[in-house]
């Protein structure tokens, strides 16, 4: 029997340095620490917003993200408006985060949805987007903006 309703729950990411990743996801992106372990060899953190678990960080990797292996392609966060995307962009620019494209870009040529694409401290590609508001901006590639990198 298949479930009647499936939604994405939290996402777990392996990280190389829990403290560095905690700083990024909490200070720069505004996640709240909901729980954590500092036990040697079992370091992790549960992150969320408004009491909902969204992301777990597990310190168990010795190297950063690699796009040439199977697994996570990118992690996307949706907000309500393109203005929220731009506020996030300003905070990320202030933190000297590496972006994949300049500014808010549509998901494809002529698309209303769009956002910003950037990398976390381990090189995981992240996206913050709004379902509308990117109309009239030029897509940086012919393929979906969140696609190849």
JSON list of N, CA, C and O in Angstrom, two decimals, residues 33-54:
[
{"chain": "A", "resi": 33, "resn": "UNK", "atom": "N", "xyz": [18.61, 26.46, 16.16]},
{"chain": "A", "resi": 33, "resn": "UNK", "atom": "CA", "xyz": [19.14, 25.17, 16.62]},
{"chain": "A", "resi": 33, "resn": "UNK", "atom": "C", "xyz": [18.10, 24.56, 17.55]},
{"chain": "A", "resi": 33, "resn": "UNK", "atom": "O", "xyz": [17.76, 25.13, 18.58]},
{"chain": "A", "resi": 34, "resn": "UNK", "atom": "N", "xyz": [17.58, 23.39, 17.15]},
{"chain": "A", "resi": 34, "resn": "UNK", "atom": "CA", "xyz": [16.53, 22.72, 17.92]},
{"chain": "A", "resi": 34, "resn": "UNK", "atom": "C", "xyz": [17.09, 21.60, 18.79]},
{"chain": "A", "resi": 34, "resn": "UNK", "atom": "O", "xyz": [16.41, 21.11, 19.68]},
{"chain": "A", "resi": 35, "resn": "UNK", "atom": "N", "xyz": [18.31, 21.21, 18.52]},
{"chain": "A", "resi": 35, "resn": "UNK", "atom": "CA", "xyz": [18.97, 20.16, 19.29]},
{"chain": "A", "resi": 35, "resn": "UNK", "atom": "C", "xyz": [20.33, 19.90, 18.69]},
{"chain": "A", "resi": 35, "resn": "UNK", "atom": "O", "xyz": [20.56, 20.20, 17.51]},
{"chain": "A", "resi": 36, "resn": "UNK", "atom": "N", "xyz": [21.23, 19.37, 19.51]},
{"chain": "A", "resi": 36, "resn": "UNK", "atom": "CA", "xyz": [22.55, 19.07, 18.98]},
{"chain": "A", "resi": 36, "resn": "UNK", "atom": "C", "xyz": [23.31, 18.14, 19.91]},
{"chain": "A", "resi": 36, "resn": "UNK", "atom": "O", "xyz": [22.97, 17.99, 21.07]},
{"chain": "A", "resi": 37, "resn": "UNK", "atom": "N", "xyz": [24.35, 17.55, 19.37]},
{"chain": "A", "resi": 37, "resn": "UNK", "atom": "CA", "xyz": [25.27, 16.71, 20.14]},
{"chain": "A", "resi": 37, "resn": "UNK", "atom": "C", "xyz": [26.69, 17.16, 19.85]},
{"chain": "A", "resi": 37, "resn": "UNK", "atom": "O", "xyz": [27.05, 17.37, 18.69]},
{"chain": "A", "resi": 38, "resn": "UNK", "atom": "N", "xyz": [27.47, 17.30, 20.90]},
{"chain": "A", "resi": 38, "resn": "UNK", "atom": "CA", "xyz": [28.90, 17.63, 20.76]},
{"chain": "A", "resi": 38, "resn": "UNK", "atom": "C", "xyz": [29.78, 16.43, 21.12]},
{"chain": "A", "resi": 38, "resn": "UNK", "atom": "O", "xyz": [30.98, 16.56, 21.24]},
{"chain": "A", "resi": 39, "resn": "UNK", "atom": "N", "xyz": [29.15, 15.27, 21.31]},
{"chain": "A", "resi": 39, "resn": "UNK", "atom": "CA", "xyz": [29.89, 14.06, 21.66]},
{"chain": "A", "resi": 39, "resn": "UNK", "atom": "C", "xyz": [30.89, 13.74, 20.56]},
{"chain": "A", "resi": 39, "resn": "UNK", "atom": "O", "xyz": [30.54, 13.66, 19.38]},
{"chain": "A", "resi": 40, "resn": "UNK", "atom": "N", "xyz": [32.14, 13.56, 20.94]},
{"chain": "A", "resi": 40, "resn": "UNK", "atom": "CA", "xyz": [33.22, 13.28, 19.98]},
{"chain": "A", "resi": 40, "resn": "UNK", "atom": "C", "xyz": [32.85, 12.10, 19.08]},
{"chain": "A", "resi": 40, "resn": "UNK", "atom": "O", "xyz": [32.45, 11.05, 19.54]},
{"chain": "A", "resi": 41, "resn": "UNK", "atom": "N", "xyz": [32.91, 12.35, 17.76]},
{"chain": "A", "resi": 41, "resn": "UNK", "atom": "CA", "xyz": [32.59, 11.32, 16.80]},
{"chain": "A", "resi": 41, "resn": "UNK", "atom": "C", "xyz": [31.10, 11.18, 16.50]},
{"chain": "A", "resi": 41, "resn": "UNK", "atom": "O", "xyz": [30.71, 10.38, 15.65]},
{"chain": "A", "resi": 42, "resn": "UNK", "atom": "N", "xyz": [30.27, 11.93, 17.22]},
{"chain": "A", "resi": 42, "resn": "UNK", "atom": "CA", "xyz": [28.82, 11.88, 17.00]},
{"chain": "A", "resi": 42, "resn": "UNK", "atom": "C", "xyz": [28.23, 13.30, 17.04]},
{"chain": "A", "resi": 42, "resn": "UNK", "atom": "O", "xyz": [27.17, 13.53, 17.62]},
{"chain": "A", "resi": 43, "resn": "UNK", "atom": "N", "xyz": [28.91, 14.24, 16.38]},
{"chain": "A", "resi": 43, "resn": "UNK", "atom": "CA", "xyz": [28.46, 15.62, 16.37]},
{"chain": "A", "resi": 43, "resn": "UNK", "atom": "C", "xyz": [27.37, 15.81, 15.32]},
{"chain": "A", "resi": 43, "resn": "UNK", "atom": "O", "xyz": [27.52, 15.38, 14.18]},
{"chain": "A", "resi": 44, "resn": "UNK", "atom": "N", "xyz": [26.28, 16.44, 15.73]},
{"chain": "A", "resi": 44, "resn": "UNK", "atom": "CA", "xyz": [25.19, 16.74, 14.81]},
{"chain": "A", "resi": 44, "resn": "UNK", "atom": "C", "xyz": [24.38, 17.91, 15.35]},
{"chain": "A", "resi": 44, "resn": "UNK", "atom": "O", "xyz": [24.52, 18.29, 16.52]},
{"chain": "A", "resi": 45, "resn": "UNK", "atom": "N", "xyz": [23.52, 18.48, 14.50]},
{"chain": "A", "resi": 45, "resn": "UNK", "atom": "CA", "xyz": [22.61, 19.55, 14.91]},
{"chain": "A", "resi": 45, "resn": "UNK", "atom": "C", "xyz": [21.30, 19.41, 14.15]},
{"chain": "A", "resi": 45, "resn": "UNK", "atom": "O", "xyz": [21.29, 19.08, 12.97]},
{"chain": "A", "resi": 46, "resn": "UNK", "atom": "N", "xyz": [20.21, 19.67, 14.86]},
{"chain": "A", "resi": 46, "resn": "UNK", "atom": "CA", "xyz": [18.88, 19.73, 14.26]},
{"chain": "A", "resi": 46, "resn": "UNK", "atom": "C", "xyz": [18.52, 21.20, 14.11]},
{"chain": "A", "resi": 46, "resn": "UNK", "atom": "O", "xyz": [18.55, 21.95, 15.10]},
{"chain": "A", "resi": 47, "resn": "UNK", "atom": "N", "xyz": [18.15, 21.61, 12.90]},
{"chain": "A", "resi": 47, "resn": "UNK", "atom": "CA", "xyz": [17.84, 23.01, 12.64]},
{"chain": "A", "resi": 47, "resn": "UNK", "atom": "C", "xyz": [16.42, 23.14, 12.10]},
{"chain": "A", "resi": 47, "resn": "UNK", "atom": "O", "xyz": [15.94, 22.27, 11.38]},
{"chain": "A", "resi": 48, "resn": "UNK", "atom": "N", "xyz": [15.78, 24.24, 12.45]},
{"chain": "A", "resi": 48, "resn": "UNK", "atom": "CA", "xyz": [14.42, 24.44, 11.97]},
{"chain": "A", "resi": 48, "resn": "UNK", "atom": "C", "xyz": [13.98, 25.88, 12.09]},
{"chain": "A", "resi": 48, "resn": "UNK", "atom": "O", "xyz": [14.78, 26.78, 12.35]},
{"chain": "A", "resi": 49, "resn": "UNK", "atom": "N", "xyz": [12.69, 26.04, 11.91]},
{"chain": "A", "resi": 49, "resn": "UNK", "atom": "CA", "xyz": [12.05, 27.35, 12.04]},
{"chain": "A", "resi": 49, "resn": "UNK", "atom": "C", "xyz": [10.66, 27.13, 12.63]},
{"chain": "A", "resi": 49, "resn": "UNK", "atom": "O", "xyz": [9.97, 26.19, 12.25]},
{"chain": "A", "resi": 50, "resn": "UNK", "atom": "N", "xyz": [10.28, 28.00, 13.53]},
{"chain": "A", "resi": 50, "resn": "UNK", "atom": "CA", "xyz": [8.94, 27.96, 14.13]},
{"chain": "A", "resi": 50, "resn": "UNK", "atom": "C", "xyz": [8.58, 26.57, 14.65]},
{"chain": "A", "resi": 50, "resn": "UNK", "atom": "O", "xyz": [7.44, 26.12, 14.49]},
{"chain": "A", "resi": 51, "resn": "UNK", "atom": "N", "xyz": [9.55, 25.89, 15.25]},
{"chain": "A", "resi": 51, "resn": "UNK", "atom": "CA", "xyz": [9.30, 24.58, 15.84]},
{"chain": "A", "resi": 51, "resn": "UNK", "atom": "C", "xyz": [9.25, 23.42, 14.88]},
{"chain": "A", "resi": 51, "resn": "UNK", "atom": "O", "xyz": [8.99, 22.29, 15.29]},
{"chain": "A", "resi": 52, "resn": "UNK", "atom": "N", "xyz": [9.51, 23.66, 13.60]},
{"chain": "A", "resi": 52, "resn": "UNK", "atom": "CA", "xyz": [9.49, 22.58, 12.60]},
{"chain": "A", "resi": 52, "resn": "UNK", "atom": "C", "xyz": [10.91, 22.23, 12.19]},
{"chain": "A", "resi": 52, "resn": "UNK", "atom": "O", "xyz": [11.67, 23.10, 11.75]},
{"chain": "A", "resi": 53, "resn": "UNK", "atom": "N", "xyz": [11.28, 20.98, 12.33]},
{"chain": "A", "resi": 53, "resn": "UNK", "atom": "CA", "xyz": [12.59, 20.50, 11.90]},
{"chain": "A", "resi": 53, "resn": "UNK", "atom": "C", "xyz": [12.67, 20.54, 10.39]},
{"chain": "A", "resi": 53, "resn": "UNK", "atom": "O", "xyz": [11.81, 19.99, 9.69]},
{"chain": "A", "resi": 54, "resn": "UNK", "atom": "N", "xyz": [13.71, 21.19, 9.85]},
{"chain": "A", "resi": 54, "resn": "UNK", "atom": "CA", "xyz": [13.89, 21.31, 8.40]},
{"chain": "A", "resi": 54, "resn": "UNK", "atom": "C", "xyz": [15.19, 20.71, 7.91]},
{"chain": "A", "resi": 54, "resn": "UNK", "atom": "O", "xyz": [15.26, 20.22, 6.79]}
]
